[in-house]
Amino acid sequence: MTAVGVSPVGWANDDFPGLGSENSFRKIVAEASRAGYEGIELGRRFPADPMELARGLREHGLTLVAGWHGSRLLEGAVDEELRRMEPRLELLRKLDCPRLVVGELTGAVHRDRGVPLSKRPLLHPEGLRRFGEALTLLADALEARGTQLLYHPHMGTAVQSEDDVDALMAATGESVRLCLDVGHLLFAKADPFRVLSRHRTRVGHVHLKDVRPGTVDSIEAQNGSFADAVVEGVFTVPGDSRFDFETWLARLFDQPYDGWLVVEADQDPDRADPLVYASIGRNSLRRWLGA
């Protein structure tokens, strides 16, 4: 049976500290376990002390699934990036977690409510080639240390669209694996089925969330920001959605897949109860995986 985890962003958002600051690590892991998850990704409310973190996860029967790192490879060297991520890598090693989700943040606008998504950075072919080379070197270095680099295309960053994903995969080596986030692909007007079909052998991690189409259209019409979109409820969990996750997952499992399925939805916990939505996502996956 494929392992199913959850992201803590529904409880406490990493990009927008005002969303969920009242939710403690203890509450997050207790509710994740109660909803039926086997693992959870690292979040900003989690303790930095590895022993305290391990103890809290163990008490609730949870595995640490992955950590996140925002890279700056477009403005710095690979060795510098390795030094920047070393504290996170050390924490993951101590928790026996071999997966690091990476997104390039140079010029990214997704954290700034005053900057619309239309102002996101764009990579020209030569810049993309250099980025791909640097990302591959970084992934090779992490692989030598026993950690898998999982690249996450993300709204408001230099790798957002379907064309961006295709170009990045062409510009990188096999050590660069994909973290496919269905919600971000849908927000970017990409086709998650087509992206999966083209890059299935590179997929190492999956984030399962959907979008509310009306909110996507509203943000686009207003030339809004990613922060506006999150606060207005652009994302939701599988099962509270329109996207055909059951068929998409069947396509994913056309070939052996040994990564995690992670339910995620960046929402305001005051408007979308985290336990309720985490349970909707987990129960939906039980139904689809059983089918």
PDB file of C-alpha atoms in Angstrom:
ATOM      1  CA  MET A   1       0.000   0.000   0.000  1.00  0.00           C
ATOM      2  CA  THR A   2       1.299   3.439  -0.911  1.00  0.00           C
ATOM      3  CA  ALA A   3       2.153   5.625   2.097  1.00  0.00           C
ATOM      4  CA  VAL A   4      -0.061   8.673   2.518  1.00  0.00           C
ATOM      5  CA  GLY A   5       1.116  11.810   4.275  1.00  0.00           C
ATOM      6  CA  VAL A   6      -0.125  15.330   4.850  1.00  0.00           C
ATOM      7  CA  SER A   7       1.404  18.783   4.700  1.00  0.00           C
ATOM      8  CA  PRO A   8       1.094  20.981   7.805  1.00  0.00           C
ATOM      9  CA  VAL A   9       0.349  24.128   5.741  1.00  0.00           C
ATOM     10  CA  GLY A  10      -3.381  23.726   6.326  1.00  0.00           C
ATOM     11  CA  TRP A  11      -2.687  24.248  10.036  1.00  0.00           C
ATOM     12  CA  ALA A  12       0.170  26.787   9.859  1.00  0.00           C
ATOM     13  CA  ASN A  13       1.288  28.318   6.567  1.00  0.00           C
ATOM     14  CA  ASP A  14       5.043  28.556   5.971  1.00  0.00           C
ATOM     15  CA  ASP A  15       4.851  31.496   3.550  1.00  0.00           C
ATOM     16  CA  PHE A  16       2.317  33.573   5.470  1.00  0.00           C
ATOM     17  CA  PRO A  17       3.006  33.453   9.231  1.00  0.00           C
ATOM     18  CA  GLY A  18      -0.310  35.164   9.992  1.00  0.00           C
ATOM     19  CA  LEU A  19      -2.150  32.028   8.912  1.00  0.00           C
ATOM     20  CA  GLY A  20      -2.207  29.490  11.731  1.00  0.00           C
ATOM     21  CA  SER A  21       0.309  30.908  14.195  1.00  0.00           C
ATOM     22  CA  GLU A  22      -1.958  29.750  17.016  1.00  0.00           C
ATOM     23  CA  ASN A  23      -1.670  26.095  15.953  1.00  0.00           C
ATOM     24  CA  SER A  24       1.101  24.294  17.848  1.00  0.00           C
ATOM     25  CA  PHE A  25       3.236  21.384  16.710  1.00  0.00           C
ATOM     26  CA  ARG A  26       1.427  19.140  19.197  1.00  0.00           C
ATOM     27  CA  LYS A  27      -1.968  20.046  17.800  1.00  0.00           C
ATOM     28  CA  ILE A  28      -0.835  19.596  14.192  1.00  0.00           C
ATOM     29  CA  VAL A  29       0.609  16.115  14.650  1.00  0.00           C
ATOM     30  CA  ALA A  30      -2.255  14.995  16.889  1.00  0.00           C
ATOM     31  CA  GLU A  31      -4.850  15.988  14.293  1.00  0.00           C
ATOM     32  CA  ALA A  32      -2.828  14.590  11.391  1.00  0.00           C
ATOM     33  CA  SER A  33      -2.716  11.249  13.174  1.00  0.00           C
ATOM     34  CA  ARG A  34      -6.401  11.447  14.070  1.00  0.00           C
ATOM     35  CA  ALA A  35      -7.243  12.011  10.390  1.00  0.00           C
ATOM     36  CA  GLY A  36      -5.458   8.751   9.550  1.00  0.00           C
ATOM     37  CA  TYR A  37      -2.147   9.835   8.026  1.00  0.00           C
ATOM     38  CA  GLU A  38       1.072   7.845   8.211  1.00  0.00           C
ATOM     39  CA  GLY A  39       3.442  10.742   7.719  1.00  0.00           C
ATOM     40  CA  ILE A  40       3.762  14.507   7.675  1.00  0.00           C
ATOM     41  CA  GLU A  41       6.059  17.025   6.011  1.00  0.00           C
ATOM     42  CA  LEU A  42       8.167  19.490   7.979  1.00  0.00           C
ATOM     43  CA  GLY A  43       6.535  22.802   8.930  1.00  0.00           C
ATOM     44  CA  ARG A  44       7.457  26.103  10.546  1.00  0.00           C
ATOM     45  CA  ARG A  45       5.730  25.231  13.847  1.00  0.00           C
ATOM     46  CA  PHE A  46       7.836  22.086  14.231  1.00  0.00           C
ATOM     47  CA  PRO A  47      10.654  22.027  16.794  1.00  0.00           C
ATOM     48  CA  ALA A  48      14.207  22.493  15.531  1.00  0.00           C
ATOM     49  CA  ASP A  49      15.546  20.038  18.095  1.00  0.00           C
ATOM     50  CA  PRO A  50      15.667  16.618  16.394  1.00  0.00           C
ATOM     51  CA  MET A  51      15.026  14.642  19.592  1.00  0.00           C
ATOM     52  CA  GLU A  52      11.948  16.700  20.460  1.00  0.00           C
ATOM     53  CA  LEU A  53      10.699  16.451  16.874  1.00  0.00           C
ATOM     54  CA  ALA A  54      11.271  12.689  16.716  1.00  0.00           C
ATOM     55  CA  ARG A  55       9.527  12.178  20.053  1.00  0.00           C
ATOM     56  CA  GLY A  56       6.464  14.189  19.001  1.00  0.00           C
ATOM     57  CA  LEU A  57       6.149  12.302  15.724  1.00  0.00           C
ATOM     58  CA  ARG A  58       6.660   8.926  17.381  1.00  0.00           C
ATOM     59  CA  GLU A  59       3.970   9.609  19.974  1.00  0.00           C
ATOM     60  CA  HIS A  60       1.442   9.983  17.165  1.00  0.00           C
ATOM     61  CA  GLY A  61       2.731   7.211  14.893  1.00  0.00           C
ATOM     62  CA  LEU A  62       3.944   9.588  12.190  1.00  0.00           C
ATOM     63  CA  THR A  63       6.967   9.488   9.886  1.00  0.00           C
ATOM     64  CA  LEU A  64       8.708  12.644   8.684  1.00  0.00           C
ATOM     65  CA  VAL A  65       8.028  12.612   4.946  1.00  0.00           C
ATOM     66  CA  ALA A  66      10.105  15.500   3.556  1.00  0.00           C
ATOM     67  CA  GLY A  67      11.522  18.926   4.249  1.00  0.00           C
ATOM     68  CA  TRP A  68      11.435  22.100   2.154  1.00  0.00           C
ATOM     69  CA  HIS A  69      14.254  24.339   0.945  1.00  0.00           C
ATOM     70  CA  GLY A  70      13.978  27.565  -1.065  1.00  0.00           C
ATOM     71  CA  SER A  71      17.042  27.674  -3.320  1.00  0.00           C
ATOM     72  CA  ARG A  72      18.842  30.733  -4.727  1.00  0.00           C
ATOM     73  CA  LEU A  73      20.786  29.038  -7.493  1.00  0.00           C
ATOM     74  CA  LEU A  74      20.023  31.792 -10.013  1.00  0.00           C
ATOM     75  CA  GLU A  75      22.035  34.259  -7.938  1.00  0.00           C
ATOM     76  CA  GLY A  76      24.577  32.048  -6.167  1.00  0.00           C
ATOM     77  CA  ALA A  77      26.907  29.091  -6.482  1.00  0.00           C
ATOM     78  CA  VAL A  78      26.092  25.433  -5.822  1.00  0.00           C
ATOM     79  CA  ASP A  79      28.615  25.225  -2.948  1.00  0.00           C
ATOM     80  CA  GLU A  80      26.996  28.252  -1.339  1.00  0.00           C
ATOM     81  CA  GLU A  81      23.577  26.620  -1.683  1.00  0.00           C
ATOM     82  CA  LEU A  82      24.829  23.450  -0.021  1.00  0.00           C
ATOM     83  CA  ARG A  83      26.063  25.509   2.923  1.00  0.00           C
ATOM     84  CA  ARG A  84      22.715  27.277   3.194  1.00  0.00           C
ATOM     85  CA  MET A  85      20.754  24.029   3.296  1.00  0.00           C
ATOM     86  CA  GLU A  86      23.093  22.143   5.633  1.00  0.00           C
ATOM     87  CA  PRO A  87      21.058  22.762   8.832  1.00  0.00           C
ATOM     88  CA  ARG A  88      17.941  21.390   7.134  1.00  0.00           C
ATOM     89  CA  LEU A  89      19.833  18.427   5.728  1.00  0.00           C
ATOM     90  CA  GLU A  90      21.265  17.635   9.155  1.00  0.00           C
ATOM     91  CA  LEU A  91      17.794  17.667  10.711  1.00  0.00           C
ATOM     92  CA  LEU A  92      16.445  15.380   7.978  1.00  0.00           C
ATOM     93  CA  ARG A  93      19.366  12.968   8.426  1.00  0.00           C
ATOM     94  CA  LYS A  94      18.711  12.712  12.148  1.00  0.00           C
ATOM     95  CA  LEU A  95      15.058  11.903  11.425  1.00  0.00           C
ATOM     96  CA  ASP A  96      16.004   9.296   8.741  1.00  0.00           C
ATOM     97  CA  CYS A  97      14.201  11.362   6.089  1.00  0.00           C
ATOM     98  CA  PRO A  98      15.938  11.158   2.671  1.00  0.00           C
ATOM     99  CA  ARG A  99      13.717  13.630   0.741  1.00  0.00           C
ATOM    100  CA  LEU A 100      14.131  17.389   0.247  1.00  0.00           C
ATOM    101  CA  VAL A 101      11.566  19.372  -1.739  1.00  0.00           C
ATOM    102  CA  VAL A 102      13.228  22.338  -3.463  1.00  0.00           C
ATOM    103  CA  GLY A 103      11.834  25.420  -5.178  1.00  0.00           C
ATOM    104  CA  GLU A 104      13.850  28.255  -6.722  1.00  0.00           C
ATOM    105  CA  LEU A 105      13.075  31.556  -4.968  1.00  0.00           C
ATOM    106  CA  THR A 106      15.272  34.018  -6.851  1.00  0.00           C
ATOM    107  CA  GLY A 107      12.906  36.789  -7.921  1.00  0.00           C
ATOM    108  CA  ALA A 108       9.877  34.863  -6.678  1.00  0.00           C
ATOM    109  CA  VAL A 109       6.760  36.909  -5.880  1.00  0.00           C
ATOM    110  CA  HIS A 110       4.578  34.342  -4.128  1.00  0.00           C
ATOM    111  CA  ARG A 111       5.245  35.665  -0.608  1.00  0.00           C
ATOM    112  CA  ASP A 112       4.484  39.317  -1.369  1.00  0.00           C
ATOM    113  CA  ARG A 113       0.828  40.297  -1.227  1.00  0.00           C
ATOM    114  CA  GLY A 114       1.605  43.563  -3.005  1.00  0.00           C
ATOM    115  CA  VAL A 115       3.067  41.906  -6.129  1.00  0.00           C
ATOM    116  CA  PRO A 116       0.777  40.204  -8.671  1.00  0.00           C
ATOM    117  CA  LEU A 117       1.523  36.760 -10.061  1.00  0.00           C
ATOM    118  CA  SER A 118       1.922  38.364 -13.488  1.00  0.00           C
ATOM    119  CA  LYS A 119       5.242  39.816 -12.230  1.00  0.00           C
ATOM    120  CA  ARG A 120       6.817  36.430 -11.588  1.00  0.00           C
ATOM    121  CA  PRO A 121      10.358  35.878 -12.922  1.00  0.00           C
ATOM    122  CA  LEU A 122      10.769  34.409 -16.390  1.00  0.00           C
ATOM    123  CA  LEU A 123      13.751  32.353 -17.508  1.00  0.00           C
ATOM    124  CA  HIS A 124      15.117  32.767 -21.009  1.00  0.00           C
ATOM    125  CA  PRO A 125      16.715  29.711 -22.686  1.00  0.00           C
ATOM    126  CA  GLU A 126      20.302  30.485 -21.614  1.00  0.00           C
ATOM    127  CA  GLY A 127      19.250  31.254 -18.050  1.00  0.00           C
ATOM    128  CA  LEU A 128      17.250  28.044 -17.934  1.00  0.00           C
ATOM    129  CA  ARG A 129      20.204  26.059 -19.241  1.00  0.00           C
ATOM    130  CA  ARG A 130      22.485  27.463 -16.525  1.00  0.00           C
ATOM    131  CA  PHE A 131      19.848  26.876 -13.872  1.00  0.00           C
ATOM    132  CA  GLY A 132      19.379  23.286 -15.037  1.00  0.00           C
ATOM    133  CA  GLU A 133      23.124  22.649 -14.846  1.00  0.00           C
ATOM    134  CA  ALA A 134      23.364  24.092 -11.340  1.00  0.00           C
ATOM    135  CA  LEU A 135      20.290  22.220 -10.139  1.00  0.00           C
ATOM    136  CA  THR A 136      21.702  18.948 -11.463  1.00  0.00           C
ATOM    137  CA  LEU A 137      25.008  19.538  -9.664  1.00  0.00           C
ATOM    138  CA  LEU A 138      23.081  20.244  -6.465  1.00  0.00           C
ATOM    139  CA  ALA A 139      20.959  17.111  -6.905  1.00  0.00           C
ATOM    140  CA  ASP A 140      24.078  15.025  -7.573  1.00  0.00           C
ATOM    141  CA  ALA A 141      25.688  16.346  -4.388  1.00  0.00           C
ATOM    142  CA  LEU A 142      22.580  15.565  -2.350  1.00  0.00           C
ATOM    143  CA  GLU A 143      22.297  12.102  -3.883  1.00  0.00           C
ATOM    144  CA  ALA A 144      25.867  11.371  -2.806  1.00  0.00           C
ATOM    145  CA  ARG A 145      24.738  12.219   0.748  1.00  0.00           C
ATOM    146  CA  GLY A 146      21.708   9.945   0.542  1.00  0.00           C
ATOM    147  CA  THR A 147      19.118  12.691  -0.016  1.00  0.00           C
ATOM    148  CA  GLN A 148      16.790  12.967  -2.995  1.00  0.00           C
ATOM    149  CA  LEU A 149      16.173  16.417  -4.507  1.00  0.00           C
ATOM    150  CA  LEU A 150      12.526  16.813  -5.491  1.00  0.00           C
ATOM    151  CA  TYR A 151      11.920  19.951  -7.550  1.00  0.00           C
ATOM    152  CA  HIS A 152       8.572  21.685  -6.935  1.00  0.00           C
ATOM    153  CA  PRO A 153       7.136  23.896  -9.722  1.00  0.00           C
ATOM    154  CA  HIS A 154       5.345  26.683  -7.830  1.00  0.00           C
ATOM    155  CA  MET A 155       3.122  29.644  -8.634  1.00  0.00           C
ATOM    156  CA  GLY A 156       4.956  32.960  -8.566  1.00  0.00           C
ATOM    157  CA  THR A 157       8.382  31.450  -9.267  1.00  0.00           C
ATOM    158  CA  ALA A 158      10.587  30.962 -12.319  1.00  0.00           C
ATOM    159  CA  VAL A 159       9.245  27.404 -12.827  1.00  0.00           C
ATOM    160  CA  GLN A 160       5.458  27.603 -12.846  1.00  0.00           C
ATOM    161  CA  SER A 161       3.891  26.688 -16.187  1.00  0.00           C
ATOM    162  CA  GLU A 162       3.666  23.440 -18.117  1.00  0.00           C
ATOM    163  CA  ASP A 163       6.250  24.751 -20.591  1.00  0.00           C
ATOM    164  CA  ASP A 164       8.537  25.640 -17.669  1.00  0.00           C
ATOM    165  CA  VAL A 165       8.327  22.070 -16.338  1.00  0.00           C
ATOM    166  CA  ASP A 166       9.055  20.580 -19.766  1.00  0.00           C
ATOM    167  CA  ALA A 167      12.050  22.882 -20.259  1.00  0.00           C
ATOM    168  CA  LEU A 168      13.430  22.216 -16.775  1.00  0.00           C
ATOM    169  CA  MET A 169      13.242  18.460 -17.206  1.00  0.00           C
ATOM    170  CA  ALA A 170      15.059  18.767 -20.531  1.00  0.00           C
ATOM    171  CA  ALA A 171      17.753  20.931 -18.903  1.00  0.00           C
ATOM    172  CA  THR A 172      18.433  18.687 -15.893  1.00  0.00           C
ATOM    173  CA  GLY A 173      19.879  15.254 -15.267  1.00  0.00           C
ATOM    174  CA  GLU A 174      18.117  12.205 -13.857  1.00  0.00           C
ATOM    175  CA  SER A 175      19.153  13.068 -10.296  1.00  0.00           C
ATOM    176  CA  VAL A 176      16.628  15.935 -10.371  1.00  0.00           C
ATOM    177  CA  ARG A 177      13.267  14.402  -9.529  1.00  0.00           C
ATOM    178  CA  LEU A 178       9.882  16.112  -9.664  1.00  0.00           C
ATOM    179  CA  CYS A 179       7.548  16.942  -6.837  1.00  0.00           C
ATOM    180  CA  LEU A 180       4.319  17.159  -8.808  1.00  0.00           C
ATOM    181  CA  ASP A 181       1.800  19.435  -7.118  1.00  0.00           C
ATOM    182  CA  VAL A 182      -1.549  18.993  -8.847  1.00  0.00           C
ATOM    183  CA  GLY A 183      -2.964  22.200  -7.371  1.00  0.00           C
ATOM    184  CA  HIS A 184      -0.117  24.394  -8.604  1.00  0.00           C
ATOM    185  CA  LEU A 185      -0.325  22.803 -12.045  1.00  0.00           C
ATOM    186  CA  LEU A 186      -4.050  23.522 -12.230  1.00  0.00           C
ATOM    187  CA  PHE A 187      -3.578  27.097 -11.000  1.00  0.00           C
ATOM    188  CA  ALA A 188      -0.971  27.593 -13.754  1.00  0.00           C
ATOM    189  CA  LYS A 189      -3.518  26.289 -16.332  1.00  0.00           C
ATOM    190  CA  ALA A 190      -1.341  23.227 -16.952  1.00  0.00           C
ATOM    191  CA  ASP A 191      -2.762  19.779 -17.695  1.00  0.00           C
ATOM    192  CA  PRO A 192      -1.721  17.449 -14.833  1.00  0.00           C
ATOM    193  CA  PHE A 193      -2.427  14.384 -16.990  1.00  0.00           C
ATOM    194  CA  ARG A 194      -0.136  15.603 -19.767  1.00  0.00           C
ATOM    195  CA  VAL A 195       2.634  16.635 -17.343  1.00  0.00           C
ATOM    196  CA  LEU A 196       2.449  13.221 -15.663  1.00  0.00           C
ATOM    197  CA  SER A 197       2.538  11.416 -18.992  1.00  0.00           C
ATOM    198  CA  ARG A 198       5.618  13.310 -20.189  1.00  0.00           C
ATOM    199  CA  HIS A 199       7.631  13.079 -16.997  1.00  0.00           C
ATOM    200  CA  ARG A 200       6.348   9.986 -15.205  1.00  0.00           C
ATOM    201  CA  THR A 201       9.810   8.452 -14.825  1.00  0.00           C
ATOM    202  CA  ARG A 202      11.068  11.607 -13.053  1.00  0.00           C
ATOM    203  CA  VAL A 203       8.248  11.866 -10.500  1.00  0.00           C
ATOM    204  CA  GLY A 204       9.501  11.177  -6.977  1.00  0.00           C
ATOM    205  CA  HIS A 205       6.934  12.942  -4.799  1.00  0.00           C
ATOM    206  CA  VAL A 206       3.316  14.047  -5.158  1.00  0.00           C
ATOM    207  CA  HIS A 207       1.308  16.856  -3.564  1.00  0.00           C
ATOM    208  CA  LEU A 208      -2.417  16.334  -3.918  1.00  0.00           C
ATOM    209  CA  LYS A 209      -4.563  19.434  -3.839  1.00  0.00           C
ATOM    210  CA  ASP A 210      -7.160  21.015  -6.095  1.00  0.00           C
ATOM    211  CA  VAL A 211      -8.165  24.562  -6.974  1.00  0.00           C
ATOM    212  CA  ARG A 212     -11.465  26.375  -6.771  1.00  0.00           C
ATOM    213  CA  PRO A 213     -11.841  27.512 -10.405  1.00  0.00           C
ATOM    214  CA  GLY A 214     -13.877  30.601  -9.549  1.00  0.00           C
ATOM    215  CA  THR A 215     -11.096  31.883  -7.312  1.00  0.00           C
ATOM    216  CA  VAL A 216      -8.445  31.204  -9.969  1.00  0.00           C
ATOM    217  CA  ASP A 217     -10.468  33.228 -12.490  1.00  0.00           C
ATOM    218  CA  SER A 218     -11.052  36.027  -9.978  1.00  0.00           C
ATOM    219  CA  ILE A 219      -7.359  36.350  -9.112  1.00  0.00           C
ATOM    220  CA  GLU A 220      -6.444  36.360 -12.787  1.00  0.00           C
ATOM    221  CA  ALA A 221      -9.058  39.028 -13.583  1.00  0.00           C
ATOM    222  CA  GLN A 222      -7.883  41.212 -10.666  1.00  0.00           C
ATOM    223  CA  ASN A 223      -4.185  40.693 -11.509  1.00  0.00           C
ATOM    224  CA  GLY A 224      -3.895  39.476  -7.931  1.00  0.00           C
ATOM    225  CA  SER A 225      -1.083  38.007  -5.907  1.00  0.00           C
ATOM    226  CA  PHE A 226      -0.493  34.473  -4.704  1.00  0.00           C
ATOM    227  CA  ALA A 227      -1.119  35.632  -1.141  1.00  0.00           C
ATOM    228  CA  ASP A 228      -4.488  37.055  -2.244  1.00  0.00           C
ATOM    229  CA  ALA A 229      -5.310  33.716  -3.844  1.00  0.00           C
ATOM    230  CA  VAL A 230      -4.455  31.682  -0.739  1.00  0.00           C
ATOM    231  CA  VAL A 231      -6.421  33.946   1.594  1.00  0.00           C
ATOM    232  CA  GLU A 232      -9.404  33.884  -0.774  1.00  0.00           C
ATOM    233  CA  GLY A 233      -9.357  30.068  -0.776  1.00  0.00           C
ATOM    234  CA  VAL A 234      -7.900  29.151  -4.158  1.00  0.00           C
ATOM    235  CA  PHE A 235      -6.780  25.715  -2.914  1.00  0.00           C
ATOM    236  CA  THR A 236      -8.672  22.822  -1.393  1.00  0.00           C
ATOM    237  CA  VAL A 237      -8.059  19.140  -0.711  1.00  0.00           C
ATOM    238  CA  PRO A 238      -8.844  16.171  -2.966  1.00  0.00           C
ATOM    239  CA  GLY A 239     -12.446  15.151  -2.458  1.00  0.00           C
ATOM    240  CA  ASP A 240     -13.639  18.736  -2.018  1.00  0.00           C
ATOM    241  CA  SER A 241     -12.897  19.337  -5.633  1.00  0.00           C
ATOM    242  CA  ARG A 242     -13.619  18.840  -9.314  1.00  0.00           C
ATOM    243  CA  PHE A 243     -10.370  17.346 -10.566  1.00  0.00           C
ATOM    244  CA  ASP A 244     -10.474  13.627 -11.404  1.00  0.00           C
ATOM    245  CA  PHE A 245      -7.884  12.448  -8.895  1.00  0.00           C
ATOM    246  CA  GLU A 246      -9.010   8.838  -9.122  1.00  0.00           C
ATOM    247  CA  THR A 247      -8.080   8.592 -12.810  1.00  0.00           C
ATOM    248  CA  TRP A 248      -4.910  10.648 -12.333  1.00  0.00           C
ATOM    249  CA  LEU A 249      -3.736   8.355  -9.531  1.00  0.00           C
ATOM    250  CA  ALA A 250      -4.475   5.307 -11.670  1.00  0.00           C
ATOM    251  CA  ARG A 251      -2.192   6.806 -14.341  1.00  0.00           C
ATOM    252  CA  LEU A 252       0.485   7.440 -11.716  1.00  0.00           C
ATOM    253  CA  PHE A 253       0.341   3.777 -10.711  1.00  0.00           C
ATOM    254  CA  ASP A 254       0.558   2.521 -14.294  1.00  0.00           C
ATOM    255  CA  GLN A 255       4.246   2.165 -13.374  1.00  0.00           C
ATOM    256  CA  PRO A 256       5.668   1.291  -9.945  1.00  0.00           C
ATOM    257  CA  TYR A 257       5.696   4.342  -7.693  1.00  0.00           C
ATOM    258  CA  ASP A 258       7.602   4.268  -4.398  1.00  0.00           C
ATOM    259  CA  GLY A 259       7.123   7.881  -3.352  1.00  0.00           C
ATOM    260  CA  TRP A 260       4.637   9.425  -0.937  1.00  0.00           C
ATOM    261  CA  LEU A 261       1.208  10.808  -1.680  1.00  0.00           C
ATOM    262  CA  VAL A 262       0.882  14.013   0.344  1.00  0.00           C
ATOM    263  CA  VAL A 263      -2.463  15.748   0.839  1.00  0.00           C
ATOM    264  CA  GLU A 264      -1.989  19.503   0.958  1.00  0.00           C
ATOM    265  CA  ALA A 265      -4.088  22.652   0.754  1.00  0.00           C
ATOM    266  CA  ASP A 266      -2.819  26.113   1.653  1.00  0.00           C
ATOM    267  CA  GLN A 267      -5.903  27.530   3.369  1.00  0.00           C
ATOM    268  CA  ASP A 268      -6.736  29.939   6.155  1.00  0.00           C
ATOM    269  CA  PRO A 269      -7.334  27.629   9.153  1.00  0.00           C
ATOM    270  CA  ASP A 270      -9.828  30.126  10.578  1.00  0.00           C
ATOM    271  CA  ARG A 271     -11.993  29.609   7.486  1.00  0.00           C
ATOM    272  CA  ALA A 272     -11.204  25.975   6.673  1.00  0.00           C
ATOM    273  CA  ASP A 273     -10.882  23.739   9.737  1.00  0.00           C
ATOM    274  CA  PRO A 274      -7.619  21.793   9.220  1.00  0.00           C
ATOM    275  CA  LEU A 275      -8.842  18.549  10.771  1.00  0.00           C
ATOM    276  CA  VAL A 276     -12.039  18.579   8.720  1.00  0.00           C
ATOM    277  CA  TYR A 277     -10.220  19.148   5.435  1.00  0.00           C
ATOM    278  CA  ALA A 278      -7.377  16.745   6.254  1.00  0.00           C
ATOM    279  CA  SER A 279     -10.016  14.079   6.939  1.00  0.00           C
ATOM    280  CA  ILE A 280     -11.812  14.792   3.650  1.00  0.00           C
ATOM    281  CA  GLY A 281      -8.542  14.303   1.763  1.00  0.00           C
ATOM    282  CA  ARG A 282      -7.577  11.125   3.617  1.00  0.00           C
ATOM    283  CA  ASN A 283     -11.013   9.522   3.276  1.00  0.00           C
ATOM    284  CA  SER A 284     -11.083  10.337  -0.439  1.00  0.00           C
ATOM    285  CA  LEU A 285      -7.711   8.666  -0.943  1.00  0.00           C
ATOM    286  CA  ARG A 286      -8.898   5.560   0.895  1.00  0.00           C
ATOM    287  CA  ARG A 287     -11.776   5.314  -1.525  1.00  0.00           C
ATOM    288  CA  TRP A 288      -9.708   5.920  -4.662  1.00  0.00           C
ATOM    289  CA  LEU A 289      -6.747   3.730  -3.703  1.00  0.00           C
ATOM    290  CA  GLY A 290      -9.123   0.970  -2.734  1.00  0.00           C
ATOM    291  CA  ALA A 291     -10.740   1.224  -6.153  1.00  0.00           C
TER     292      ALA A 291
END
